[in-house]
Amino acid sequence: MIRTLLPLLLGLSTPLFFMPVLAQAAAPAALERLYDKVTCETSGQSFTGADLRQRLIGHAGLKMTGELLSAIESRNLGQLAATSTDPALSGLFASTVAVLSTPATSEARFTLARQGVLDPKARAIAFLNGDTDGISLSCKAASPPAPAVIVPTNEPAAKRRGLILADSKNDFIKPARERGFATLGFEEDKAADTRLLNASLALAIEPILFAKPSEATELRWTPFVQYNRRAARSGREEFNDLTLGNSLIFRNPNQADRAIGFGSLAFQTDDAAKAAVWVGDALIDFPRVRPCTRRDALGWAMRCNLSIVVDYADVQDPGDSQKLAELDAYFRGGMNLGLSAEQAFGFGVITISSSYNGRYDITSRKASGGIFSVGAGLRPSTGSNISLETRYTRGTTINTLVDVDKITLRLGYRL
């Protein structure tokens, strides 16, 4: 379970297949092989301070608890490890002190900033808290081959996927286990006084590295298609939106809790190609100012999100949308808010979530809209890509400006 959770929670770039060799209660008298702790594969390989920290934590064999998750998110892991009586945490702290205090050897070379300012214990606390600037490691020789790892048949090794399947394009900036589910469902719409079938999905390739403005920032892009359709069984289309576009993601890959920038430029139509609307938007996600971020409350794992959004549209052909027919263009500002909680039971994982997405038309006010939803779902396991959910939604849809007041039962899947 640790091997599955840590890459997601700590933002590791590759799966950690090497389990604890550092979980010792006291500092070792000597580091027999520093490479066993940071896994240098080739001569000349280098690690940033952030990568070194992630690898040390990944090898410590930590048991995920609410206290540990809270310490990681609030950047207090160093204080917790320094005072904890848990063998894994105290072993992590002892190994960190030893690694950061190791002089240059025939195997590796450290570059340590402010080494004379902080004592070894204070430096280790700051390092585990996330203060990794000025610390790097250069490997002078290759590590011995790692022993073969036998993967249990009931816990298959993770594999990289080339595609993302989620609920909307805004999910592309989220970790895999926080993305919304692409869904197919049945709904009772009180606003339209009808029963409808519902489909919602966004499909994209994995974000591709486009540029690295600096060592600490990167820009990734991905083409995507987004499709939403609500259709009565009689064939009358109540909602039909097909969007083709490109998105850009700007982030600091070494700081998972920093703000993330997201933008897209797309052509919005329908599957009959009746409408023609050019749309562009920009979004900033603020993980560190969320009121809660992976907190535990009465056994429930809580998660929040907050995003600020601006968007623009040039309506060339409104298609069947009566509200878009009243508009030539619009410029809007708004936000996306979300709150969710989940808890594992013997029969599966129960999830409860709510969200509000609002847009205010700064130009004409004719394109203002906001939609609120609350729901509950069931998943086979915490990391499952399948979900069965019921949800209540009310408001005005963001893109097509259709009024909805509905209850939905839907089956979801994501990649």
Coordinates of C-alpha atoms in Angstrom, one line a residue:
M1 CA 0.0 0.0 0.0
I2 CA 2.8 2.4 0.8
R3 CA 4.3 1.7 -2.6
T4 CA 1.1 2.8 -4.2
L5 CA 0.4 5.9 -2.0
L6 CA 3.8 7.6 -1.8
P7 CA 4.3 8.5 -5.5
L8 CA 1.0 10.3 -5.5
L9 CA 1.2 12.1 -2.2
L10 CA 4.8 13.2 -2.6
G11 CA 4.8 13.8 -6.3
L12 CA 7.6 11.3 -7.3
S13 CA 8.2 11.1 -11.0
T14 CA 8.7 7.3 -11.1
P15 CA 7.2 4.5 -9.0
L16 CA 9.2 3.5 -5.9
F17 CA 9.9 -0.2 -6.1
F18 CA 12.6 -0.4 -3.4
M19 CA 11.2 -0.8 0.1
P20 CA 12.6 0.4 3.4
V21 CA 16.2 0.0 4.1
L22 CA 16.5 3.1 6.2
A23 CA 13.8 2.5 8.9
Q24 CA 16.2 2.4 11.8
A25 CA 15.7 4.0 15.1
A26 CA 19.2 5.4 15.6
A27 CA 21.7 7.1 13.2
P28 CA 24.0 4.6 11.6
A29 CA 27.7 4.7 12.7
A30 CA 28.7 5.0 9.0
L31 CA 27.0 5.1 5.7
E32 CA 28.1 1.9 4.1
R33 CA 26.8 2.9 0.7
L34 CA 25.1 6.2 0.2
Y35 CA 23.8 4.9 -3.2
D36 CA 21.6 2.4 -1.5
K37 CA 19.6 5.3 -0.2
V38 CA 19.4 7.5 -3.3
T39 CA 19.7 4.8 -6.0
C40 CA 22.3 6.2 -8.3
E41 CA 21.9 4.2 -11.5
T42 CA 24.8 5.6 -13.6
S43 CA 28.0 7.5 -13.1
G44 CA 27.5 11.2 -13.5
Q45 CA 23.9 11.1 -12.5
S46 CA 22.7 14.0 -10.4
F47 CA 19.8 14.6 -8.0
T48 CA 18.2 17.9 -6.9
G49 CA 17.6 18.4 -3.2
A50 CA 13.8 17.9 -3.8
D51 CA 14.4 14.6 -5.5
L52 CA 16.9 13.5 -2.8
R53 CA 14.2 14.3 -0.1
Q54 CA 11.5 12.4 -2.0
R55 CA 13.7 9.3 -2.3
L56 CA 14.8 9.3 1.3
I57 CA 11.1 9.5 2.4
G58 CA 10.1 6.9 -0.1
H59 CA 12.7 4.4 1.4
A60 CA 11.7 5.0 5.0
G61 CA 8.7 2.7 5.0
L62 CA 6.3 5.2 6.5
K63 CA 2.8 4.2 7.5
M64 CA 0.3 6.7 6.1
T65 CA -1.6 8.2 9.0
G66 CA -3.6 11.4 9.3
E67 CA -0.8 12.9 11.4
L68 CA 1.8 12.1 8.8
L69 CA -0.3 13.4 5.9
S70 CA -1.0 16.6 7.8
A71 CA 2.7 17.1 8.5
I72 CA 3.6 16.6 4.8
E73 CA 1.0 19.1 3.6
S74 CA 1.8 21.7 6.3
R75 CA 5.5 21.3 5.7
N76 CA 6.2 20.1 9.3
L77 CA 7.5 16.7 8.5
G78 CA 10.9 17.6 9.9
Q79 CA 9.6 18.5 13.3
L80 CA 7.4 15.3 13.4
A81 CA 10.3 13.0 12.5
A82 CA 12.6 14.7 15.0
T83 CA 10.3 14.1 17.9
S84 CA 8.5 10.9 16.9
T85 CA 9.0 7.6 18.7
D86 CA 7.9 5.7 15.6
P87 CA 10.9 3.7 14.3
A88 CA 10.2 4.5 10.7
L89 CA 10.0 8.3 11.3
S90 CA 13.0 8.3 13.7
G91 CA 14.9 6.2 11.2
L92 CA 14.1 8.7 8.5
F93 CA 15.3 11.6 10.6
A94 CA 18.6 9.8 11.6
S95 CA 19.3 8.9 8.0
T96 CA 18.6 12.4 6.8
V97 CA 21.0 13.8 9.4
A98 CA 23.6 11.3 8.3
V99 CA 23.2 11.9 4.6
L100 CA 23.4 15.7 4.9
S101 CA 26.4 15.4 7.2
T102 CA 28.4 13.1 4.9
P103 CA 31.6 14.7 3.5
A104 CA 32.7 14.2 0.0
T105 CA 33.5 10.5 -0.6
S106 CA 34.8 8.5 -3.5
E107 CA 31.2 7.7 -4.4
A108 CA 29.3 11.0 -4.3
R109 CA 29.6 14.7 -4.0
F110 CA 27.2 17.0 -2.1
T111 CA 26.7 20.7 -2.6
L112 CA 25.2 22.1 0.6
A113 CA 24.2 25.7 0.9
R114 CA 24.3 27.4 4.4
Q115 CA 26.0 24.3 5.8
G116 CA 27.8 26.4 8.4
V117 CA 24.6 28.2 9.5
L118 CA 22.5 25.4 10.7
D119 CA 23.5 22.5 13.0
P120 CA 23.0 19.0 11.6
K121 CA 19.6 18.5 13.4
A122 CA 18.2 21.9 12.3
R123 CA 19.4 21.3 8.8
A124 CA 17.7 17.9 8.7
I125 CA 14.4 19.4 10.0
A126 CA 14.4 22.2 7.4
F127 CA 15.3 19.7 4.7
L128 CA 12.4 17.3 5.5
N129 CA 10.1 20.3 5.7
G130 CA 10.9 21.0 2.1
D131 CA 13.7 23.6 2.3
T132 CA 15.9 21.8 -0.3
D133 CA 17.3 24.8 -2.1
G134 CA 21.1 24.7 -2.6
I135 CA 21.3 20.9 -1.9
S136 CA 22.3 18.6 -4.7
L137 CA 24.0 15.2 -5.2
S138 CA 26.3 14.2 -8.0
C139 CA 27.1 10.5 -8.4
K140 CA 30.7 9.5 -9.2
A141 CA 30.1 5.8 -9.8
A142 CA 27.2 3.5 -10.5
S143 CA 25.3 1.7 -7.8
P144 CA 25.3 -2.1 -7.7
P145 CA 22.3 -3.6 -9.6
A146 CA 19.2 -3.6 -7.5
P147 CA 17.8 -7.0 -6.5
A148 CA 14.9 -8.3 -8.5
V149 CA 11.5 -7.3 -7.1
I150 CA 8.8 -9.9 -7.1
V151 CA 5.4 -8.2 -7.5
P152 CA 2.5 -10.0 -5.8
T153 CA -0.2 -11.2 -8.3
N154 CA -2.9 -9.3 -6.4
E155 CA -0.9 -6.0 -6.6
P156 CA 0.1 -5.5 -10.3
A157 CA 2.9 -3.1 -11.0
A158 CA 1.7 0.4 -12.2
K159 CA 2.2 1.1 -15.8
R160 CA 2.4 4.4 -17.6
R161 CA -0.5 5.3 -19.8
G162 CA -0.4 7.5 -22.9
L163 CA -4.0 8.8 -22.5
I164 CA -6.0 10.7 -19.9
L165 CA -9.7 10.1 -19.7
A166 CA -11.6 12.3 -17.2
D167 CA -14.7 14.4 -16.7
S168 CA -13.4 17.8 -18.1
K169 CA -10.2 19.4 -19.5
N170 CA -9.7 21.1 -16.1
D171 CA -8.9 17.6 -14.6
F172 CA -5.6 17.5 -16.6
I173 CA -3.8 19.5 -14.0
K174 CA -4.8 17.1 -11.2
P175 CA -3.1 13.9 -9.9
A176 CA -4.6 10.8 -11.4
R177 CA -6.6 9.9 -8.2
E178 CA -8.1 13.3 -8.0
R179 CA -9.5 13.5 -11.5
G180 CA -13.2 13.5 -12.2
F181 CA -14.7 10.4 -13.9
A182 CA -15.8 10.3 -17.4
T183 CA -19.5 9.2 -17.0
L184 CA -22.5 7.7 -18.7
G185 CA -25.7 8.1 -16.8
F186 CA -29.4 8.4 -16.5
E187 CA -31.0 11.6 -15.2
E188 CA -34.3 13.1 -14.2
D189 CA -34.3 16.8 -15.2
K190 CA -36.9 18.8 -13.4
A191 CA -36.1 22.0 -15.3
A192 CA -36.8 20.3 -18.7
D193 CA -39.5 18.0 -17.2
T194 CA -37.9 15.0 -19.0
R195 CA -35.7 11.9 -18.5
L196 CA -32.5 11.9 -20.4
L197 CA -29.3 9.9 -21.0
N198 CA -26.1 11.7 -20.1
A199 CA -22.5 11.4 -21.3
S200 CA -19.6 13.5 -20.2
L201 CA -15.9 13.0 -21.0
A202 CA -12.6 14.7 -21.8
L203 CA -9.9 12.7 -23.6
A204 CA -6.3 13.8 -24.0
I205 CA -2.8 12.5 -24.4
E206 CA -0.4 12.8 -21.4
P207 CA 0.9 16.4 -21.2
I208 CA 4.1 16.7 -23.3
L209 CA 7.0 18.9 -22.2
F210 CA 7.0 22.0 -24.3
A211 CA 9.6 24.2 -22.7
K212 CA 11.6 24.7 -19.4
P213 CA 11.7 28.4 -18.8
S214 CA 14.0 27.7 -15.8
E215 CA 15.3 24.8 -13.8
A216 CA 12.3 25.1 -11.4
T217 CA 9.5 25.6 -13.9
E218 CA 8.2 23.8 -16.9
L219 CA 5.5 24.3 -19.6
R220 CA 3.5 21.3 -20.9
W221 CA 0.9 21.1 -23.6
T222 CA -1.7 18.6 -24.7
P223 CA -4.3 18.4 -27.4
F224 CA -7.7 17.3 -26.1
V225 CA -11.3 16.6 -27.0
Q226 CA -14.2 17.2 -24.6
Y227 CA -17.7 15.9 -25.2
N228 CA -20.9 16.5 -23.2
R229 CA -24.3 15.3 -24.4
R230 CA -27.8 15.1 -22.8
A231 CA -30.4 13.5 -25.0
A232 CA -33.9 12.3 -24.4
R233 CA -34.7 8.8 -25.5
S234 CA -37.1 10.3 -28.0
G235 CA -34.1 11.8 -29.8
R236 CA -34.6 15.4 -28.7
E237 CA -31.2 16.9 -27.9
E238 CA -31.2 19.0 -24.7
F239 CA -27.5 19.5 -24.5
N240 CA -24.8 18.8 -27.1
D241 CA -21.2 20.2 -26.8
L242 CA -18.1 19.0 -28.6
T243 CA -14.9 20.9 -27.9
L244 CA -11.6 20.4 -29.7
G245 CA -8.5 22.3 -28.5
N246 CA -5.1 22.5 -27.0
S247 CA -4.2 23.2 -23.4
L248 CA -1.0 24.5 -21.7
I249 CA 0.0 23.7 -18.1
F250 CA 2.6 25.8 -16.3
R251 CA 4.0 24.5 -13.0
N252 CA 6.9 23.9 -10.8
P253 CA 7.4 20.1 -10.9
N254 CA 9.5 20.1 -7.7
Q255 CA 6.9 21.9 -5.6
A256 CA 3.6 20.0 -5.6
D257 CA 1.9 22.6 -3.3
R258 CA 2.6 25.7 -5.5
A259 CA 0.1 27.4 -7.8
I260 CA -0.5 25.8 -11.2
G261 CA -1.4 27.7 -14.3
F262 CA -3.6 26.2 -16.9
G263 CA -4.9 27.7 -20.2
S264 CA -6.6 26.4 -23.3
L265 CA -7.7 27.5 -26.8
A266 CA -10.4 25.5 -28.4
F267 CA -13.2 25.3 -31.0
Q268 CA -16.6 24.5 -29.6
T269 CA -19.3 23.0 -31.7
D270 CA -21.6 19.9 -31.5
D271 CA -21.5 16.5 -33.0
A272 CA -23.7 17.7 -35.9
A273 CA -21.3 20.7 -36.5
K274 CA -24.1 23.2 -36.3
A275 CA -22.5 25.5 -33.8
A276 CA -19.2 27.4 -34.1
V277 CA -17.7 29.1 -31.1
W278 CA -14.0 29.9 -30.4
V279 CA -13.2 29.8 -26.7
G280 CA -10.1 30.5 -24.7
D281 CA -9.6 30.4 -20.9
A282 CA -7.0 30.7 -18.2
L283 CA -7.1 29.1 -14.8
I284 CA -4.9 29.3 -11.7
D285 CA -5.1 26.6 -9.1
F286 CA -4.0 27.4 -5.5
P287 CA -3.3 24.3 -3.5
R288 CA -1.7 26.1 -0.6
V289 CA -4.6 28.4 0.1
R290 CA -7.2 25.7 0.1
P291 CA -9.2 25.6 3.4
C292 CA -8.3 21.9 3.6
T293 CA -5.9 19.7 1.7
R294 CA -5.9 16.0 2.3
R295 CA -7.0 16.4 5.9
D296 CA -8.5 13.7 8.1
A297 CA -11.8 14.3 10.0
L298 CA -13.5 11.5 11.9
G299 CA -11.8 9.0 9.7
W300 CA -12.8 10.7 6.4
A301 CA -10.0 11.9 4.1
M302 CA -10.9 15.4 3.1
R303 CA -9.8 17.3 0.0
C304 CA -10.6 20.8 -1.3
N305 CA -9.8 22.8 -4.4
L306 CA -9.9 26.5 -5.3
S307 CA -9.3 27.9 -8.8
I308 CA -9.7 31.3 -10.3
V309 CA -10.8 31.4 -14.0
V310 CA -11.2 33.9 -16.8
D311 CA -12.6 32.9 -20.2
Y312 CA -13.5 34.5 -23.6
A313 CA -15.7 33.4 -26.4
D314 CA -16.3 34.5 -30.0
V315 CA -19.7 33.2 -31.1
Q316 CA -19.7 32.7 -34.9
D317 CA -22.7 30.4 -35.0
P318 CA -24.9 29.6 -31.9
G319 CA -26.3 26.4 -33.3
D320 CA -29.4 25.3 -31.3
S321 CA -28.5 27.3 -28.2
Q322 CA -31.0 30.1 -27.7
K323 CA -28.9 31.9 -25.2
L324 CA -25.8 31.8 -27.4
A325 CA -27.9 33.3 -30.2
E326 CA -28.2 36.5 -28.1
L327 CA -24.4 36.8 -27.9
D328 CA -21.6 37.8 -30.3
A329 CA -18.9 37.5 -27.7
Y330 CA -18.3 37.5 -24.0
F331 CA -15.5 37.9 -21.4
R332 CA -16.1 36.3 -18.0
G333 CA -14.4 35.8 -14.7
G334 CA -15.2 33.3 -12.0
M335 CA -14.0 30.4 -9.8
N336 CA -14.2 26.7 -9.3
L337 CA -14.7 25.4 -5.8
G338 CA -14.8 21.8 -4.6
L339 CA -15.0 19.8 -1.4
S340 CA -14.8 16.0 -1.2
A341 CA -14.4 13.3 1.5
E342 CA -13.9 9.5 1.3
Q343 CA -13.6 6.6 3.7
A344 CA -12.9 3.0 3.1
F345 CA -15.3 0.3 4.4
G346 CA -15.3 -3.4 4.0
F347 CA -17.5 -3.3 0.9
G348 CA -15.7 -0.4 -0.8
V349 CA -14.9 3.3 -0.6
I350 CA -17.7 5.8 0.0
T351 CA -17.2 9.3 -1.4
I352 CA -19.1 12.4 -0.8
S353 CA -18.4 15.6 -2.8
S354 CA -19.8 19.0 -3.7
S355 CA -18.7 21.6 -6.1
Y356 CA -19.6 25.1 -7.5
N357 CA -18.5 26.5 -10.8
G358 CA -19.4 30.1 -11.4
R359 CA -18.8 32.6 -14.2
Y360 CA -19.8 36.3 -14.3
D361 CA -20.1 38.0 -17.7
I362 CA -18.1 41.2 -17.4
T363 CA -19.2 42.6 -20.8
S364 CA -23.0 42.1 -21.2
R365 CA -24.0 39.9 -18.3
K366 CA -25.9 37.7 -20.7
A367 CA -23.4 34.8 -20.4
S368 CA -23.3 34.7 -16.6
G369 CA -23.9 31.2 -15.2
G370 CA -23.2 29.0 -12.3
I371 CA -23.8 25.4 -11.4
F372 CA -23.8 23.6 -8.1
S373 CA -23.8 19.9 -7.5
V374 CA -23.6 17.5 -4.6
G375 CA -23.3 13.7 -4.7
A376 CA -22.3 10.4 -3.2
G377 CA -20.5 7.5 -4.8
L378 CA -19.1 4.0 -4.3
R379 CA -15.7 2.7 -5.5
P380 CA -14.2 -0.8 -5.2
S381 CA -11.0 0.7 -3.6
T382 CA -9.3 4.0 -2.9
G383 CA -7.3 4.1 -6.1
S384 CA -10.1 2.5 -8.3
N385 CA -10.8 3.9 -11.7
I386 CA -14.4 2.8 -11.6
S387 CA -17.2 4.6 -9.7
L388 CA -21.0 4.4 -9.3
E389 CA -22.5 7.7 -8.3
T390 CA -25.7 9.6 -7.7
R391 CA -25.6 13.4 -7.9
Y392 CA -27.9 16.4 -7.7
T393 CA -27.1 19.4 -10.0
R394 CA -28.8 22.8 -10.3
G395 CA -27.9 26.0 -12.1
T396 CA -26.9 27.1 -15.5
T397 CA -24.2 25.2 -17.5
I398 CA -21.0 27.0 -18.1
N399 CA -20.5 26.5 -21.8
T400 CA -24.0 26.1 -23.4
L401 CA -25.9 28.2 -20.8
V402 CA -28.6 25.6 -20.4
D403 CA -30.7 25.7 -17.1
V404 CA -30.7 22.3 -15.3
D405 CA -32.2 21.0 -12.1
K406 CA -31.5 17.3 -12.2
I407 CA -30.8 14.1 -10.3
T408 CA -28.3 11.7 -12.0
L409 CA -27.3 8.1 -11.6
R410 CA -24.1 7.5 -13.5
L411 CA -21.3 5.0 -14.0
G412 CA -17.8 6.6 -14.2
Y413 CA -14.4 5.5 -15.5
R414 CA -11.0 7.4 -15.7
L415 CA -7.5 6.8 -16.9

